[in-house]
Tab-separated table of C-alpha atoms in Angstrom:
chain	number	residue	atom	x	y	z
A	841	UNK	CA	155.704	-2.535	35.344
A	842	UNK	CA	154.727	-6.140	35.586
A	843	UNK	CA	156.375	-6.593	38.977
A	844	UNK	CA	153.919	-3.353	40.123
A	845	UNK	CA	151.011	-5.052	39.135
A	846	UNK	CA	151.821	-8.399	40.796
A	847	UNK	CA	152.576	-6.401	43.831
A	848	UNK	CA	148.805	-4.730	43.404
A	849	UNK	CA	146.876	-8.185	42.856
A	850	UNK	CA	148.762	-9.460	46.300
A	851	UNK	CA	147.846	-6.777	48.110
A	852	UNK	CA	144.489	-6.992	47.000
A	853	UNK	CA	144.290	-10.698	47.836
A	854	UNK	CA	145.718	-10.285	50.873
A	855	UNK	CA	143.236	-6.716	52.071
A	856	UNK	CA	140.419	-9.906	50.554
A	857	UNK	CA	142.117	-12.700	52.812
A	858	UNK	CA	141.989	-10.009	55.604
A	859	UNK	CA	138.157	-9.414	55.233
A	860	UNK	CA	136.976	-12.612	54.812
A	861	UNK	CA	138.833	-13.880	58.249
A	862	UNK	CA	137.252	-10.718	59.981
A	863	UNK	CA	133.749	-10.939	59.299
A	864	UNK	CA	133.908	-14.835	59.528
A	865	UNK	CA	135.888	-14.025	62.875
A	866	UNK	CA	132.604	-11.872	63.958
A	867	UNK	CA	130.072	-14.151	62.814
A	868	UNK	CA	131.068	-16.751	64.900
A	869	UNK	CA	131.922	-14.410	67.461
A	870	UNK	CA	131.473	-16.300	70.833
A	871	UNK	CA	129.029	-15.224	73.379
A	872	UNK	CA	130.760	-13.142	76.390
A	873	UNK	CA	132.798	-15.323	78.507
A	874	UNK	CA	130.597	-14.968	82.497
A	875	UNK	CA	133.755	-16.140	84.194
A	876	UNK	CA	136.506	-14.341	82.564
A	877	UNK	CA	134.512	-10.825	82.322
A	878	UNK	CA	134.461	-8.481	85.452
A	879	UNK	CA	130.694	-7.617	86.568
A	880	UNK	CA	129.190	-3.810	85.678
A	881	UNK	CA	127.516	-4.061	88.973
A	882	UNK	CA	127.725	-5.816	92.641
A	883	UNK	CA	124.402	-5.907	94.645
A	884	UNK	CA	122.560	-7.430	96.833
A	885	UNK	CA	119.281	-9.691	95.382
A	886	UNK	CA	116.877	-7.041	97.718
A	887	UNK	CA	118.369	-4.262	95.708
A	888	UNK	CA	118.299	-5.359	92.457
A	889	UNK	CA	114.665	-6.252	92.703
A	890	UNK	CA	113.836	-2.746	94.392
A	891	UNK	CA	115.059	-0.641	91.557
A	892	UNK	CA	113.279	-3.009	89.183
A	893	UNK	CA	109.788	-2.308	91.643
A	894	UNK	CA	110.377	1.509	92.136
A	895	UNK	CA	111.958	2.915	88.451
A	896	UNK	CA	111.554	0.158	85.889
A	897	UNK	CA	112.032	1.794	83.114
A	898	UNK	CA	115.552	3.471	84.409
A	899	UNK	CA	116.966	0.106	85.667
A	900	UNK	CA	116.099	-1.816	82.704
A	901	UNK	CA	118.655	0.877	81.021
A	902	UNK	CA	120.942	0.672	83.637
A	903	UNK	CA	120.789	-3.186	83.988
A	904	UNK	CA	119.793	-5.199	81.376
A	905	UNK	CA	121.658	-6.542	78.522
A	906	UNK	CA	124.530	-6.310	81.508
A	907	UNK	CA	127.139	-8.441	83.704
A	908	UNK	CA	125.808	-8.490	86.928
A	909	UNK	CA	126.480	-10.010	90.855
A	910	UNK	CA	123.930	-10.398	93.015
A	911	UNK	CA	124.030	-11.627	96.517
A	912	UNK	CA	121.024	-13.386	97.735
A	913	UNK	CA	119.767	-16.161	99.602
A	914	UNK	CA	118.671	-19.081	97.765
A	915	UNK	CA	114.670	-19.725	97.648
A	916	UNK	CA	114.251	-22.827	95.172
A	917	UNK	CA	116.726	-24.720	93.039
A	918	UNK	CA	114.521	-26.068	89.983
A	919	UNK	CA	115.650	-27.297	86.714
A	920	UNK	CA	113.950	-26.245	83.810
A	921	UNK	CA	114.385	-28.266	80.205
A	922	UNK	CA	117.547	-29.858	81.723
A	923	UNK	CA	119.109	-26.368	82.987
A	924	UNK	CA	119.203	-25.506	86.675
A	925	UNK	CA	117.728	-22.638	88.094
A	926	UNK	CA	118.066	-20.546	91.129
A	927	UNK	CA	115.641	-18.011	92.720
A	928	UNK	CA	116.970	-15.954	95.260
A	929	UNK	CA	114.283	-14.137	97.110
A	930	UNK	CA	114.763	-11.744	99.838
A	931	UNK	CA	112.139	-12.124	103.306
A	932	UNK	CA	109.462	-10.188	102.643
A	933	UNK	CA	109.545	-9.760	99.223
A	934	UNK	CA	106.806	-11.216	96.554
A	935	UNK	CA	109.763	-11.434	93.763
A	936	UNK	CA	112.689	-12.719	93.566
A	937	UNK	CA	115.804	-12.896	90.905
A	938	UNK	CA	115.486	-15.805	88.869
A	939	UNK	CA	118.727	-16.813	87.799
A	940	UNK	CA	118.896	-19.422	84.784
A	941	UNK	CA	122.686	-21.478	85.329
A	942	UNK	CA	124.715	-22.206	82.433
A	943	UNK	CA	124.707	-25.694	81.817
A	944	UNK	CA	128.213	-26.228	83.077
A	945	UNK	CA	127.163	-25.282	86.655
A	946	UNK	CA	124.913	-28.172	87.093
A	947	UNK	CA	126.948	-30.347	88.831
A	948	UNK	CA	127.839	-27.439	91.749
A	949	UNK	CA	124.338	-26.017	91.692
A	950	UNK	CA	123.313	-29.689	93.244
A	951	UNK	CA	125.178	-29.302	96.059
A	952	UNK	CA	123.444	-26.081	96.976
A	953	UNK	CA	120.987	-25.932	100.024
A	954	UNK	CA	117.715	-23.699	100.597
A	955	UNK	CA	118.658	-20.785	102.917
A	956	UNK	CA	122.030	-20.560	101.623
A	957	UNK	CA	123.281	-17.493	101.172
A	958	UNK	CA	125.274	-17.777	97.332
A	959	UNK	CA	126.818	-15.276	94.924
A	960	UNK	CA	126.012	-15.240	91.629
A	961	UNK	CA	127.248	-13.333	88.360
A	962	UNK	CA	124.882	-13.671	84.978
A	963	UNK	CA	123.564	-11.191	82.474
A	964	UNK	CA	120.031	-9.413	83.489
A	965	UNK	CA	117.345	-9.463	80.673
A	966	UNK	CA	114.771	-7.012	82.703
A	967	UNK	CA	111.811	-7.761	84.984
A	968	UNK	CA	108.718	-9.710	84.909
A	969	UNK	CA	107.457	-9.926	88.199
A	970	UNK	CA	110.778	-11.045	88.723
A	971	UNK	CA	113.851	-9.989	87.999
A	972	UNK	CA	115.535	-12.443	85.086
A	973	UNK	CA	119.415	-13.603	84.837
A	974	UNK	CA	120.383	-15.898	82.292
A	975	UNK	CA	123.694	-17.595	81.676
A	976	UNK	CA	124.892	-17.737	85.649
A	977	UNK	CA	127.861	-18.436	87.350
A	978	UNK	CA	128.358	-19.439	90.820
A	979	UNK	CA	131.033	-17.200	91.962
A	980	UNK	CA	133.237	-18.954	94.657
B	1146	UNK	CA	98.384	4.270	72.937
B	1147	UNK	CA	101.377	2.138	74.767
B	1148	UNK	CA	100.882	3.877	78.313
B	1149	UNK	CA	97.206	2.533	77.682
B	1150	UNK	CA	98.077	-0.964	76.678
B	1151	UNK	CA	100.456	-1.407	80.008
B	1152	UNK	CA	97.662	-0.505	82.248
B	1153	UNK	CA	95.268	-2.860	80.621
B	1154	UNK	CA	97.781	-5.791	80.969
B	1155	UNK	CA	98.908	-4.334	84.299
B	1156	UNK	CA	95.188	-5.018	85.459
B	1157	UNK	CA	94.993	-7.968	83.475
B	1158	UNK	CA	97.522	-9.844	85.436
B	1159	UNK	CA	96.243	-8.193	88.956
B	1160	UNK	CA	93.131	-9.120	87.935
B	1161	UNK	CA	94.198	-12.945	87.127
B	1162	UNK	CA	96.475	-13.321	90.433
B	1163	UNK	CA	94.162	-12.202	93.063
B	1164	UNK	CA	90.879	-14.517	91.695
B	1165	UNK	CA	90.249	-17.624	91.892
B	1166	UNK	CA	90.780	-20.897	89.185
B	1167	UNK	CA	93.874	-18.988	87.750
B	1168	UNK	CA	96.850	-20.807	86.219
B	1169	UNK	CA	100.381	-19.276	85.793
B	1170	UNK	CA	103.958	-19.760	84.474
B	1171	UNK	CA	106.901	-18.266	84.496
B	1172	UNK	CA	108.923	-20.453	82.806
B	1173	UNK	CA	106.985	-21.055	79.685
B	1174	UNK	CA	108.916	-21.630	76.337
B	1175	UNK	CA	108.636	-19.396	73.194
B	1176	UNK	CA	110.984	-19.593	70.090
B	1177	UNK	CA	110.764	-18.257	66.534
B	1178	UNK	CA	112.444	-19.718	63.580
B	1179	UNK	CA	113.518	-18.131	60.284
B	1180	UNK	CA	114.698	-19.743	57.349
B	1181	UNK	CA	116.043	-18.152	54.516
B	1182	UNK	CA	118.224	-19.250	51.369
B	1183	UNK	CA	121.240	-18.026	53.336
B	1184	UNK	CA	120.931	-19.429	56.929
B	1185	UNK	CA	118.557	-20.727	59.654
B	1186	UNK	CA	117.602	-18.468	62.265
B	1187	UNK	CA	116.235	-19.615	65.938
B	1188	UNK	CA	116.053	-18.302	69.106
B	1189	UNK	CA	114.540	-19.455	72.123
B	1190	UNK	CA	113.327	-17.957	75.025
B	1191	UNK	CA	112.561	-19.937	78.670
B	1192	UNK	CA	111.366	-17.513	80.596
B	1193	UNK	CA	107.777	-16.352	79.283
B	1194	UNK	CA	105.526	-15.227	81.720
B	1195	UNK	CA	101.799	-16.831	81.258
B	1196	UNK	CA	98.616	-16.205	83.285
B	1197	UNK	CA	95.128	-17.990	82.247
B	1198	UNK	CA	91.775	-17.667	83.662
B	1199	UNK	CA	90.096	-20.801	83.020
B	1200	UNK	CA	86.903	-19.213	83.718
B	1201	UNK	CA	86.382	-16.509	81.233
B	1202	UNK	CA	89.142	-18.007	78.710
B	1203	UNK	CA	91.340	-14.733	79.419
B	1204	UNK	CA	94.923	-15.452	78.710
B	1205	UNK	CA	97.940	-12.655	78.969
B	1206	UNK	CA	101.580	-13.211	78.071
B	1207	UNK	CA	104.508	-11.455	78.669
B	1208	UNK	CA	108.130	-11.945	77.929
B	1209	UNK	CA	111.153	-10.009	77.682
B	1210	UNK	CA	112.751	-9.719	74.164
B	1211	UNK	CA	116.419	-10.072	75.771
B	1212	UNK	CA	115.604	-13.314	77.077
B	1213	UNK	CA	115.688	-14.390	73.494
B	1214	UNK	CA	119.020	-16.993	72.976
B	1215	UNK	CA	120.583	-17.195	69.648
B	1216	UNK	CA	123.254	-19.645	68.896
B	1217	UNK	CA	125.421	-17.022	67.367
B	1218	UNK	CA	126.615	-14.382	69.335
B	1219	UNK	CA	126.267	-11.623	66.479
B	1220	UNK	CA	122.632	-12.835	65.687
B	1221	UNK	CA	121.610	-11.657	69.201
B	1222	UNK	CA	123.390	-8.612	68.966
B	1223	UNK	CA	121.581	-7.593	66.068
B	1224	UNK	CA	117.917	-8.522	66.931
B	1225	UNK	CA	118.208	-6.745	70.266
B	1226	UNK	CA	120.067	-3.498	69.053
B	1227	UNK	CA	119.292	-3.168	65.194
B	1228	UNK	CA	116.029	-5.525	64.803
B	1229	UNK	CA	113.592	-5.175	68.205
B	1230	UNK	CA	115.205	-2.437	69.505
B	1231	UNK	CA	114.950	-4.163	73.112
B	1232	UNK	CA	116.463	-0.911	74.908
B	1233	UNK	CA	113.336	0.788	73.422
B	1234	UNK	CA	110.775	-1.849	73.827
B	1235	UNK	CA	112.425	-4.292	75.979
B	1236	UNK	CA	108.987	-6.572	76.512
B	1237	UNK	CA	106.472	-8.153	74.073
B	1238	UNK	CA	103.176	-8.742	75.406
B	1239	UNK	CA	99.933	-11.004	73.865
B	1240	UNK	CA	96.836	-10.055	75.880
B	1241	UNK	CA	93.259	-12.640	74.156
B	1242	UNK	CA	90.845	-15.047	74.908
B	1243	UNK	CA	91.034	-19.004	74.601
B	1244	UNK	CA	87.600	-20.127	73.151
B	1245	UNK	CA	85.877	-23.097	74.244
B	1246	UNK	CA	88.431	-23.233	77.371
B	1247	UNK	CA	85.063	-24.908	79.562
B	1248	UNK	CA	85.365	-28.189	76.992
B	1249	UNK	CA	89.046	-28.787	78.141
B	1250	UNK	CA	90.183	-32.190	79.678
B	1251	UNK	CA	93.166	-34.437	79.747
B	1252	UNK	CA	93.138	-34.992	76.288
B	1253	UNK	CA	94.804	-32.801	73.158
B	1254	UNK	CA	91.711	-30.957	72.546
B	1255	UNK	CA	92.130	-27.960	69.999
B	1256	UNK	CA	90.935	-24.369	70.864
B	1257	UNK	CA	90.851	-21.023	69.354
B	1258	UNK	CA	92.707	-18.623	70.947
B	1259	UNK	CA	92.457	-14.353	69.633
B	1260	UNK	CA	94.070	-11.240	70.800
B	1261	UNK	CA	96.676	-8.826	70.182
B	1262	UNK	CA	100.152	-9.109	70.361
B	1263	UNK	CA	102.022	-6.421	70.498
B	1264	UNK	CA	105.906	-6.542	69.984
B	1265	UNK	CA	108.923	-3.169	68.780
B	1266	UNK	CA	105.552	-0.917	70.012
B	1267	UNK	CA	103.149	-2.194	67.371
B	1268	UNK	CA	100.180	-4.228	67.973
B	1269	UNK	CA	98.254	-6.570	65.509
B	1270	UNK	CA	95.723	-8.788	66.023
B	1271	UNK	CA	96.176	-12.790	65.983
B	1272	UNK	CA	93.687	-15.430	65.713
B	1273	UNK	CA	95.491	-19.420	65.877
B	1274	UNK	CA	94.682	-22.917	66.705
B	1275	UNK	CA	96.040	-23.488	70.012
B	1276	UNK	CA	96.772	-27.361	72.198
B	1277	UNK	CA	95.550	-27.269	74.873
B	1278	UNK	CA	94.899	-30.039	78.086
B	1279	UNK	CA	95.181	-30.359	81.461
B	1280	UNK	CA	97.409	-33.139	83.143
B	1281	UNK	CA	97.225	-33.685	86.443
B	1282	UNK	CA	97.175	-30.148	87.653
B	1283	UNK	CA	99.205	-28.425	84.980
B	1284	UNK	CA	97.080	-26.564	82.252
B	1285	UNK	CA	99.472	-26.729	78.791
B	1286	UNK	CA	98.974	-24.923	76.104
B	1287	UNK	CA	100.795	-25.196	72.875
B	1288	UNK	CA	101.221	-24.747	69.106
B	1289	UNK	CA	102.571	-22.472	66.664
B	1290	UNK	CA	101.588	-19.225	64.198
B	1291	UNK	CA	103.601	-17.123	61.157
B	1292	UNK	CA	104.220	-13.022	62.261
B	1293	UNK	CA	104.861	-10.987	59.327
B	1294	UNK	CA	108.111	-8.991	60.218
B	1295	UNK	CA	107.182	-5.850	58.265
B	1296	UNK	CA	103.587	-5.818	60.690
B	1297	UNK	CA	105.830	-5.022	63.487
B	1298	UNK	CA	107.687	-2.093	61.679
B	1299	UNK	CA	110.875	-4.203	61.894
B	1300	UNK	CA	113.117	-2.804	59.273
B	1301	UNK	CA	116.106	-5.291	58.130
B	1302	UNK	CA	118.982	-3.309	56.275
B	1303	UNK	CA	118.810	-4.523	52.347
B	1304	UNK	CA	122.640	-6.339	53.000
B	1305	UNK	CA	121.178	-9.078	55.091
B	1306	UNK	CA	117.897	-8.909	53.497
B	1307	UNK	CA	118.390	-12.304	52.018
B	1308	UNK	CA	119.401	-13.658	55.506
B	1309	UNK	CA	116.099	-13.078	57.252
B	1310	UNK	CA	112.793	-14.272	56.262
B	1311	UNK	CA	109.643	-12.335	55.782
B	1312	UNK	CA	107.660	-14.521	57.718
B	1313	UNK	CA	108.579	-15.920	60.922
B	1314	UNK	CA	107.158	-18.913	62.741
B	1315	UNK	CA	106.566	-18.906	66.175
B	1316	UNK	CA	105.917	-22.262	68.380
B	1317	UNK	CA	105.162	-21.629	71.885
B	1318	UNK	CA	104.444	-24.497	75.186
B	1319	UNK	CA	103.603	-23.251	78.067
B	1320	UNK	CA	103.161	-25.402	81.511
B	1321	UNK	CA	100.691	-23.400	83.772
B	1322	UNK	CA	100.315	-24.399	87.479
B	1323	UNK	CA	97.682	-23.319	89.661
B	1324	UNK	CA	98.049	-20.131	90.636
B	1325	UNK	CA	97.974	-20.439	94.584
């Protein structure tokens, strides 16, 4: 009898133990890794920016809140509140994809030259004028 | 009532880039900040969209809700998929007037600033003491205002009710360049 109960009270502890690792596990759940995670979508910086222009309110479903590449040739290299950022803008084109680097990237971003034709993998947050990427990779 | 609202800042922003004496940013800086017994709660968000007309004193904002960056993972999760409902109203928009704009100089001078912001596909009215001055070129305008969350028709689930506060604060600073 006793030895049932003990066996009870540990299992409880332990289903408790369990519980309290997983929900502090996914409260401090880290953000997605950009260089370890595959992109949901490979295009070019013209592309991305036309399906933002012609069907907003589809490619903010399809797009945002996702992993994307985008090929492009670099406009301006800024930094903004000690963060780089990249526009890519296509010839022709009023917009561009603004592309906010993680902070990690800084040092490579330097070396980067107007013209330059780069590839780069972030997460899309819609369109506002522009198209917006934040937390970018250089892919190599 | 939302198709309606587009159009107006649609022809708002037209209206501000093809004139004259127009300033305009699209890197401006909003964040909101939420304290509760529980835990601290701040986002920010770099990428605000801005456009002033320094004649009339008409200002329009935009900026995307997913641009908003929480420390914590989860936290960003929630406000975009339980909270805002971004997929659903992925933009927040504050279309007003600056008062007094004609008085501004290089120095911190305050102004008034009114309109309606509208945010999850509500709309309320603000009124708030804005910073404003002109450096060099660069019109700035900063400062910061309370949003009720329940104005917005935000609904918080009653398990992390104690988590979130009722009233959030919202600072904003926004560099505007002139808009060539």
């Amino acid at each position: 009898m006793l030895g049932r109960k003990v066996y009870l009270i540990l299992s409880f502890i332990f289903i408790g133990i369990i519980a309290i690792a997983l929900s502090f596990y996914l409260y401090n759940k880290p953000h997605v890794n950009i260089q370890k995670t595959d992109a949901d979508y490979h295009l070019s910086a013209q592309q991305l920016i036309r399906d933002y222009e012609d069907f907003e309110i589809e490619s903010n479903k399809k797009y945002s809140e996702r992993l994307i590449e985008v090929e492009g040739q670099i406009h301006e290299v800024s930094t903004l509140r000690g963060n780089m950022v990249i526009a890519l803008k296509p010839a022709n084109s009023p917009s561009s994809v603004i592309c906010h680097m993680l902070p990690e990237e800084s040092e490579k971003v330097l070396m980067l030259k107007k013209g330059q034709i780069i590839k780069i993998k972030g997460k899309c947050t819609g369109y506002l004028l522009d198209v917006i990427m934040v937390r970018c990779i250089l892919v190599q | 009532m939302k198709g309606f609202y587009f159009i107006i800042i649609n022809l708002l922003l037209l209206n501000c880039l093809t004139a004259q004496g127009k300033y305009l940013t699209k890197e401006g800086y909003v964040s909101f900040f939420s304290h509760s017994i529980v835990e601290d709660i701040k986002a920010d968000n770099n990428q605000v969209l801005s456009i002033v007309d320094t004649d009339t004193g008409e200002i329009a904002i935009q900026l995307l809700m997913r641009s908003f960056m929480f420390k914590k993972a989860l936290m960003q999760e929630h406000f975009n998929e339980n909270y805002v409902e971004s997929y659903k109203y992925p933009k927040a928009t504050f279309s007003g007037k600056i008062n007094n704009i004609a008085d501004v100089n290089d120095l911190n001078m305050e102004a008034e600033i009114v309109g309606k912001l509208s945010l999850h596909g509500r709309d309320k009215e603000i009124s708030t003491k804005v910073n404003i001055r002109m450096v060099k070129d660069e019109l700035i305008l900063s400062g910061e205002f309370t949003v009720e969350v329940a104005d917005f028709d935000i609904k918080i689930p009653a398990i992390v009710e104690n988590n979130i506060a009722k009233t959030i604060k919202v600072s904003f600073e926004l560099h505007h360049k002139p808009y060539k």
